[in-house]
Amino acid sequence: VSQSRYSAELYNWWKRAISGEFLTLDIETHHGFITCIGFSHNGKEAVSVPLLVGPKVDHYDRGRTYSLIDEILRSKIPKVNQNIKYDWSVLENFGFDIENIVGDTMLMAHTIYPELPVGLDFLNSIYTDHPYYKDEGKKYNPREHDVSRLLKYNARDALVTWQIWKQQLEDSEAQGVKHFYFKHVHHAFFIYKKMDQTGVRVDDSRRKNLLSKYQPMLDEMESTINLVAEERINVNSPQQVARYIYEILGCPKMTH
Protein backbone atom coordinates (compact mmCIF):
# COMPACT_ATOMS: atom_id res chain seq x y z
CA VAL A 1 0.00 0.00 0.00
CA SER A 2 1.51 3.32 -1.02
CA GLN A 3 0.64 6.89 -1.89
CA SER A 4 1.54 8.62 -5.13
CA ARG A 5 2.55 12.24 -4.49
CA TYR A 6 3.64 13.13 -7.99
CA SER A 7 2.55 12.28 -11.52
CA ALA A 8 5.83 10.45 -12.25
CA GLU A 9 5.13 7.98 -9.43
CA LEU A 10 1.61 7.39 -10.72
CA TYR A 11 2.93 6.93 -14.25
CA ASN A 12 5.48 4.33 -13.12
CA TRP A 13 2.75 2.39 -11.33
CA TRP A 14 0.42 2.61 -14.32
CA LYS A 15 3.07 1.09 -16.64
CA ARG A 16 2.91 -2.03 -14.46
CA ALA A 17 -0.82 -1.93 -13.77
CA ILE A 18 -1.99 -1.62 -17.37
CA SER A 19 -1.28 -5.30 -17.95
CA GLY A 20 -3.29 -6.39 -14.89
CA GLU A 21 -6.18 -8.85 -15.06
CA PHE A 22 -8.58 -6.18 -13.81
CA LEU A 23 -8.41 -2.91 -11.89
CA THR A 24 -10.21 -1.97 -8.69
CA LEU A 25 -10.73 1.62 -7.65
CA ASP A 26 -12.08 3.56 -4.70
CA ILE A 27 -12.56 7.24 -3.92
CA GLU A 28 -12.79 9.16 -0.66
CA THR A 29 -14.92 12.30 -0.57
CA HIS A 30 -15.47 15.29 1.68
CA HIS A 31 -18.63 17.34 1.18
CA GLY A 32 -18.96 15.87 -2.31
CA PHE A 33 -15.37 16.64 -3.36
CA ILE A 34 -12.91 13.85 -4.17
CA THR A 35 -10.02 13.96 -1.70
CA CYS A 36 -8.15 10.94 -3.11
CA ILE A 37 -8.56 7.96 -5.42
CA GLY A 38 -7.09 4.49 -4.93
CA PHE A 39 -6.26 1.73 -7.39
CA SER A 40 -5.13 -1.89 -7.25
CA HIS A 41 -4.26 -4.09 -10.23
CA ASN A 42 -3.17 -7.34 -8.60
CA GLY A 43 -4.46 -7.54 -5.01
CA LYS A 44 -0.90 -7.26 -3.71
CA GLU A 45 -0.10 -3.65 -4.48
CA ALA A 46 -2.30 -0.57 -4.25
CA VAL A 47 -1.76 3.14 -4.75
CA SER A 48 -3.65 6.16 -3.44
CA VAL A 49 -3.48 9.44 -5.34
CA PRO A 50 -4.13 12.60 -3.26
CA LEU A 51 -6.26 15.17 -5.06
CA LEU A 52 -7.37 17.69 -2.44
CA VAL A 53 -5.12 16.52 0.38
CA GLY A 54 -1.42 15.88 0.88
CA PRO A 55 1.62 17.88 -0.15
CA LYS A 56 1.35 20.82 -2.50
CA VAL A 57 2.45 20.26 -6.10
CA ASP A 58 2.90 22.67 -8.98
CA HIS A 59 0.13 23.24 -11.50
CA TYR A 60 1.85 21.24 -14.24
CA ASP A 61 2.28 18.15 -12.07
CA ARG A 62 -1.27 18.39 -10.78
CA GLY A 63 -2.59 18.66 -14.32
CA ARG A 64 -0.49 15.69 -15.39
CA THR A 65 -1.83 13.69 -12.45
CA TYR A 66 -5.44 14.46 -13.38
CA SER A 67 -4.69 13.55 -17.00
CA LEU A 68 -3.24 10.19 -15.94
CA ILE A 69 -6.25 9.44 -13.73
CA ASP A 70 -8.50 10.18 -16.68
CA GLU A 71 -6.41 7.88 -18.87
CA ILE A 72 -6.56 5.10 -16.29
CA LEU A 73 -10.33 5.37 -15.84
CA ARG A 74 -10.97 5.42 -19.61
CA SER A 75 -8.55 2.57 -20.36
CA LYS A 76 -9.77 -0.80 -21.59
CA ILE A 77 -8.58 -2.70 -18.52
CA PRO A 78 -11.68 -4.18 -16.76
CA LYS A 79 -12.84 -2.12 -13.77
CA VAL A 80 -14.40 -3.33 -10.50
CA ASN A 81 -15.50 -1.43 -7.43
CA GLN A 82 -17.59 -1.71 -4.28
CA ASN A 83 -20.85 0.18 -4.97
CA ILE A 84 -19.35 1.58 -8.15
CA LYS A 85 -22.51 3.50 -9.00
CA TYR A 86 -21.65 6.02 -6.29
CA ASP A 87 -17.99 6.41 -7.21
CA TRP A 88 -18.78 6.63 -10.92
CA SER A 89 -21.46 9.29 -10.37
CA VAL A 90 -19.13 11.44 -8.24
CA LEU A 91 -16.27 11.07 -10.72
CA GLU A 92 -18.60 12.12 -13.55
CA ASN A 93 -19.43 15.30 -11.66
CA PHE A 94 -15.77 16.27 -11.98
CA GLY A 95 -15.36 15.36 -15.64
CA PHE A 96 -14.06 11.80 -15.28
CA ASP A 97 -15.62 8.73 -16.87
CA ILE A 98 -15.09 5.02 -16.24
CA GLU A 99 -14.98 2.65 -19.18
CA ASN A 100 -15.23 -1.15 -19.25
CA ILE A 101 -16.90 -1.68 -15.87
CA VAL A 102 -17.23 -5.44 -15.41
CA GLY A 103 -18.35 -5.87 -11.82
CA ASP A 104 -19.46 -4.55 -8.45
CA THR A 105 -18.49 -6.51 -5.35
CA MET A 106 -21.58 -5.30 -3.48
CA LEU A 107 -23.99 -6.48 -6.19
CA MET A 108 -22.11 -9.75 -6.57
CA ALA A 109 -22.40 -10.29 -2.81
CA HIS A 110 -26.17 -9.71 -3.06
CA THR A 111 -26.29 -12.34 -5.80
CA ILE A 112 -24.22 -15.01 -4.04
CA TYR A 113 -25.52 -14.63 -0.49
CA PRO A 114 -28.61 -12.36 -0.49
CA GLU A 115 -29.22 -13.04 3.20
CA LEU A 116 -25.82 -11.76 4.34
CA PRO A 117 -24.44 -8.21 4.77
CA VAL A 118 -22.77 -6.65 1.73
CA GLY A 119 -20.58 -3.94 3.31
CA LEU A 120 -16.89 -3.95 2.44
CA ASP A 121 -16.01 -4.58 6.09
CA PHE A 122 -18.03 -7.82 6.10
CA LEU A 123 -16.82 -8.94 2.67
CA ASN A 124 -13.26 -8.30 3.78
CA SER A 125 -13.82 -10.54 6.80
CA ILE A 126 -15.03 -13.54 4.77
CA TYR A 127 -12.93 -13.26 1.62
CA THR A 128 -9.51 -11.95 2.78
CA ASP A 129 -7.01 -12.34 5.60
CA HIS A 130 -6.85 -8.60 6.29
CA PRO A 131 -7.85 -7.55 9.83
CA TYR A 132 -10.63 -5.02 10.37
CA TYR A 133 -9.43 -1.56 9.37
CA LYS A 134 -12.54 0.49 8.45
CA ASP A 135 -12.32 2.70 11.54
CA GLU A 136 -9.08 4.14 10.15
CA GLY A 137 -11.17 5.95 7.56
CA LYS A 138 -14.42 6.45 9.46
CA LYS A 139 -12.64 8.06 12.40
CA TYR A 140 -10.12 10.01 10.34
CA ASN A 141 -9.85 13.60 11.55
CA PRO A 142 -7.56 15.92 9.53
CA ARG A 143 -6.98 18.02 12.65
CA GLU A 144 -5.66 15.05 14.61
CA HIS A 145 -4.28 12.57 12.06
CA ASP A 146 -1.64 12.71 9.36
CA VAL A 147 -3.04 12.58 5.83
CA SER A 148 -1.13 9.33 5.23
CA ARG A 149 -3.73 7.59 7.39
CA LEU A 150 -6.49 8.53 4.93
CA LEU A 151 -4.39 7.64 1.88
CA LYS A 152 -3.43 4.23 3.24
CA TYR A 153 -7.05 3.57 4.11
CA ASN A 154 -8.09 4.52 0.59
CA ALA A 155 -5.43 2.27 -0.97
CA ARG A 156 -6.37 -0.60 1.32
CA ASP A 157 -10.01 -0.34 0.21
CA ALA A 158 -8.90 -0.78 -3.39
CA LEU A 159 -6.59 -3.66 -2.49
CA VAL A 160 -9.12 -5.72 -0.52
CA THR A 161 -11.77 -5.06 -3.19
CA TRP A 162 -9.45 -6.72 -5.73
CA GLN A 163 -9.03 -9.77 -3.52
CA ILE A 164 -12.74 -9.93 -2.77
CA TRP A 165 -13.74 -9.82 -6.45
CA LYS A 166 -11.23 -12.54 -7.34
CA GLN A 167 -12.73 -14.80 -4.68
CA GLN A 168 -16.30 -13.85 -5.58
CA LEU A 169 -15.78 -15.03 -9.16
CA GLU A 170 -14.86 -18.46 -7.84
CA ASP A 171 -17.63 -18.42 -5.22
CA SER A 172 -20.32 -17.42 -7.73
CA GLU A 173 -19.19 -20.24 -10.03
CA ALA A 174 -19.42 -22.76 -7.19
CA GLN A 175 -22.86 -21.45 -6.16
CA GLY A 176 -24.14 -21.56 -9.75
CA VAL A 177 -25.01 -17.84 -9.94
CA LYS A 178 -22.12 -16.44 -11.97
CA HIS A 179 -24.04 -16.60 -15.26
CA PHE A 180 -27.08 -14.98 -13.62
CA TYR A 181 -24.97 -12.11 -12.30
CA PHE A 182 -23.38 -11.22 -15.62
CA LYS A 183 -26.51 -11.79 -17.72
CA HIS A 184 -29.03 -10.02 -15.48
CA VAL A 185 -27.62 -8.18 -12.44
CA HIS A 186 -24.65 -6.50 -14.11
CA HIS A 187 -26.67 -5.63 -17.20
CA ALA A 188 -29.39 -4.00 -15.06
CA PHE A 189 -26.79 -1.95 -13.16
CA PHE A 190 -26.33 0.46 -16.08
CA ILE A 191 -30.10 0.87 -16.46
CA TYR A 192 -30.55 1.72 -12.78
CA LYS A 193 -27.65 4.17 -12.86
CA LYS A 194 -29.26 6.00 -15.76
CA MET A 195 -32.59 6.06 -13.93
CA ASP A 196 -30.83 7.40 -10.84
CA GLN A 197 -29.41 10.31 -12.80
CA THR A 198 -32.32 11.18 -15.09
CA GLY A 199 -35.33 9.98 -13.10
CA VAL A 200 -38.39 8.18 -14.41
CA ARG A 201 -40.92 9.92 -16.65
CA VAL A 202 -44.22 10.48 -14.84
CA ASP A 203 -47.61 11.31 -16.34
CA ASP A 204 -48.58 14.10 -13.95
CA SER A 205 -52.24 14.22 -15.01
CA ARG A 206 -52.53 10.46 -14.48
CA ARG A 207 -50.83 10.80 -11.10
CA LYS A 208 -53.35 13.45 -10.02
CA ASN A 209 -56.24 11.23 -11.16
CA LEU A 210 -54.89 8.34 -9.11
CA LEU A 211 -54.52 10.60 -6.08
CA SER A 212 -58.15 11.70 -6.50
CA LYS A 213 -59.17 8.05 -6.58
CA TYR A 214 -57.15 6.71 -3.67
CA GLN A 215 -57.04 9.63 -1.23
CA PRO A 216 -60.78 9.34 -0.33
CA MET A 217 -60.29 5.58 0.12
CA LEU A 218 -57.36 6.21 2.43
CA ASP A 219 -59.31 8.81 4.42
CA GLU A 220 -62.20 6.36 4.87
CA MET A 221 -59.88 3.61 6.08
CA GLU A 222 -58.14 5.96 8.50
CA SER A 223 -61.54 7.03 9.90
CA THR A 224 -62.46 3.36 10.47
CA ILE A 225 -59.14 2.71 12.23
CA ASN A 226 -59.64 5.76 14.46
CA LEU A 227 -63.19 4.66 15.35
CA VAL A 228 -61.99 1.20 16.34
CA ALA A 229 -59.08 2.58 18.31
CA GLU A 230 -61.17 5.38 19.84
CA GLU A 231 -58.22 7.66 19.22
CA ARG A 232 -56.35 9.10 16.28
CA ILE A 233 -53.80 6.67 14.78
CA ASN A 234 -51.09 8.03 12.49
CA VAL A 235 -50.88 5.32 9.82
CA ASN A 236 -47.48 6.65 8.77
CA SER A 237 -46.03 5.87 12.21
CA PRO A 238 -44.68 2.30 12.53
CA GLN A 239 -44.86 2.57 16.32
CA GLN A 240 -48.52 3.65 16.35
CA VAL A 241 -49.52 1.05 13.76
CA ALA A 242 -47.75 -1.67 15.77
CA ARG A 243 -49.57 -0.61 18.95
CA TYR A 244 -52.89 -0.58 17.05
CA ILE A 245 -52.35 -4.10 15.67
CA TYR A 246 -50.85 -5.82 18.71
CA GLU A 247 -52.37 -3.97 21.66
CA ILE A 248 -55.69 -2.51 20.50
CA LEU A 249 -56.70 -5.30 18.08
CA GLY A 250 -54.86 -7.94 20.13
CA CYS A 251 -53.31 -9.71 17.14
CA PRO A 252 -50.52 -12.26 17.88
CA LYS A 253 -47.15 -10.55 17.90
CA MET A 254 -44.97 -11.24 14.88
CA THR A 255 -41.28 -10.23 14.83
CA HIS A 256 -38.44 -10.46 12.33
PDB file of N, CA, C and O in Angstrom, residues 1 18 22 35 42 48 50 58 73 82 92 106 110 121 174 208 210-212 229:
ATOM      1  N   VAL A   1       0.853  -1.178   0.000  1.00  0.00           N
ATOM      2  CA  VAL A   1       0.000   0.000   0.000  1.00  0.00           C
ATOM      3  C   VAL A   1       0.895   1.236   0.000  1.00  0.00           C
ATOM      4  O   VAL A   1       1.797   1.346   0.817  1.00  0.00           O
ATOM      5  N   ILE A  18      -1.194  -1.562 -16.144  1.00  0.00           N
ATOM      6  CA  ILE A  18      -1.987  -1.619 -17.367  1.00  0.00           C
ATOM      7  C   ILE A  18      -2.120  -3.040 -17.904  1.00  0.00           C
ATOM      8  O   ILE A  18      -3.050  -3.352 -18.654  1.00  0.00           O
ATOM      9  N   PHE A  22      -7.519  -7.177 -13.950  1.00  0.00           N
ATOM     10  CA  PHE A  22      -8.578  -6.178 -13.810  1.00  0.00           C
ATOM     11  C   PHE A  22      -8.101  -5.137 -12.809  1.00  0.00           C
ATOM     12  O   PHE A  22      -7.104  -5.334 -12.103  1.00  0.00           O
ATOM     13  N   THR A  35     -11.279  13.645  -2.389  1.00  0.00           N
ATOM     14  CA  THR A  35     -10.023  13.955  -1.704  1.00  0.00           C
ATOM     15  C   THR A  35      -8.877  13.090  -2.218  1.00  0.00           C
ATOM     16  O   THR A  35      -7.731  13.540  -2.279  1.00  0.00           O
ATOM     17  N   ASN A  42      -3.552  -5.936  -8.802  1.00  0.00           N
ATOM     18  CA  ASN A  42      -3.174  -7.337  -8.602  1.00  0.00           C
ATOM     19  C   ASN A  42      -3.510  -7.874  -7.211  1.00  0.00           C
ATOM     20  O   ASN A  42      -3.214  -9.032  -6.916  1.00  0.00           O
ATOM     21  N   SER A  48      -2.662   5.122  -3.702  1.00  0.00           N
ATOM     22  CA  SER A  48      -3.654   6.159  -3.443  1.00  0.00           C
ATOM     23  C   SER A  48      -3.098   7.482  -3.947  1.00  0.00           C
ATOM     24  O   SER A  48      -1.966   7.856  -3.623  1.00  0.00           O
ATOM     25  N   PRO A  50      -3.486  11.454  -3.910  1.00  0.00           N
ATOM     26  CA  PRO A  50      -4.133  12.600  -3.262  1.00  0.00           C
ATOM     27  C   PRO A  50      -4.544  13.646  -4.287  1.00  0.00           C
ATOM     28  O   PRO A  50      -3.775  13.985  -5.179  1.00  0.00           O
ATOM     29  N   ASP A  58       3.081  21.584  -8.037  1.00  0.00           N
ATOM     30  CA  ASP A  58       2.896  22.675  -8.978  1.00  0.00           C
ATOM     31  C   ASP A  58       1.744  22.368  -9.934  1.00  0.00           C
ATOM     32  O   ASP A  58       1.285  21.227 -10.041  1.00  0.00           O
ATOM     33  N   LEU A  73      -8.903   5.657 -15.945  1.00  0.00           N
ATOM     34  CA  LEU A  73     -10.330   5.369 -15.844  1.00  0.00           C
ATOM     35  C   LEU A  73     -10.950   5.051 -17.202  1.00  0.00           C
ATOM     36  O   LEU A  73     -11.899   4.268 -17.292  1.00  0.00           O
ATOM     37  N   GLN A  82     -16.526  -1.470  -5.246  1.00  0.00           N
ATOM     38  CA  GLN A  82     -17.588  -1.708  -4.277  1.00  0.00           C
ATOM     39  C   GLN A  82     -18.582  -0.557  -4.365  1.00  0.00           C
ATOM     40  O   GLN A  82     -18.233   0.583  -4.102  1.00  0.00           O
ATOM     41  N   GLU A  92     -17.997  11.436 -12.403  1.00  0.00           N
ATOM     42  CA  GLU A  92     -18.597  12.116 -13.553  1.00  0.00           C
ATOM     43  C   GLU A  92     -18.842  13.588 -13.262  1.00  0.00           C
ATOM     44  O   GLU A  92     -18.722  14.434 -14.159  1.00  0.00           O
ATOM     45  N   MET A 106     -20.368  -5.366  -4.291  1.00  0.00           N
ATOM     46  CA  MET A 106     -21.583  -5.304  -3.480  1.00  0.00           C
ATOM     47  C   MET A 106     -22.731  -6.040  -4.165  1.00  0.00           C
ATOM     48  O   MET A 106     -23.443  -6.838  -3.533  1.00  0.00           O
ATOM     49  N   HIS A 110     -24.710  -9.551  -3.097  1.00  0.00           N
ATOM     50  CA  HIS A 110     -26.167  -9.711  -3.062  1.00  0.00           C
ATOM     51  C   HIS A 110     -26.590 -10.962  -3.829  1.00  0.00           C
ATOM     52  O   HIS A 110     -27.526 -11.662  -3.425  1.00  0.00           O
ATOM     53  N   ASP A 121     -16.600  -4.034   4.866  1.00  0.00           N
ATOM     54  CA  ASP A 121     -16.007  -4.578   6.086  1.00  0.00           C
ATOM     55  C   ASP A 121     -16.359  -6.058   6.253  1.00  0.00           C
ATOM     56  O   ASP A 121     -15.500  -6.874   6.595  1.00  0.00           O
ATOM     57  N   ALA A 174     -19.091 -21.605  -8.034  1.00  0.00           N
ATOM     58  CA  ALA A 174     -19.420 -22.762  -7.191  1.00  0.00           C
ATOM     59  C   ALA A 174     -20.889 -22.759  -6.789  1.00  0.00           C
ATOM     60  O   ALA A 174     -21.514 -23.827  -6.670  1.00  0.00           O
ATOM     61  N   LYS A 208     -52.328  12.691 -10.738  1.00  0.00           N
ATOM     62  CA  LYS A 208     -53.354  13.448 -10.019  1.00  0.00           C
ATOM     63  C   LYS A 208     -54.681  12.704 -10.009  1.00  0.00           C
ATOM     64  O   LYS A 208     -55.408  12.715  -9.002  1.00  0.00           O
ATOM     65  N   LEU A 210     -55.030   9.447 -10.059  1.00  0.00           N
ATOM     66  CA  LEU A 210     -54.893   8.344  -9.110  1.00  0.00           C
ATOM     67  C   LEU A 210     -54.975   8.847  -7.670  1.00  0.00           C
ATOM     68  O   LEU A 210     -55.551   8.183  -6.800  1.00  0.00           O
ATOM     69  N   LEU A 211     -54.407  10.018  -7.413  1.00  0.00           N
ATOM     70  CA  LEU A 211     -54.519  10.601  -6.075  1.00  0.00           C
ATOM     71  C   LEU A 211     -55.978  10.899  -5.737  1.00  0.00           C
ATOM     72  O   LEU A 211     -56.432  10.664  -4.612  1.00  0.00           O
ATOM     73  N   SER A 212     -56.727  11.413  -6.721  1.00  0.00           N
ATOM     74  CA  SER A 212     -58.146  11.701  -6.503  1.00  0.00           C
ATOM     75  C   SER A 212     -58.932  10.429  -6.219  1.00  0.00           C
ATOM     76  O   SER A 212     -59.920  10.445  -5.481  1.00  0.00           O
ATOM     77  N   ALA A 229     -60.062   2.303  17.270  1.00  0.00           N
ATOM     78  CA  ALA A 229     -59.078   2.578  18.312  1.00  0.00           C
ATOM     79  C   ALA A 229     -59.592   3.571  19.350  1.00  0.00           C
ATOM     80  O   ALA A 229     -59.028   3.662  20.448  1.00  0.00           O
TER      81      ALA A 229
END
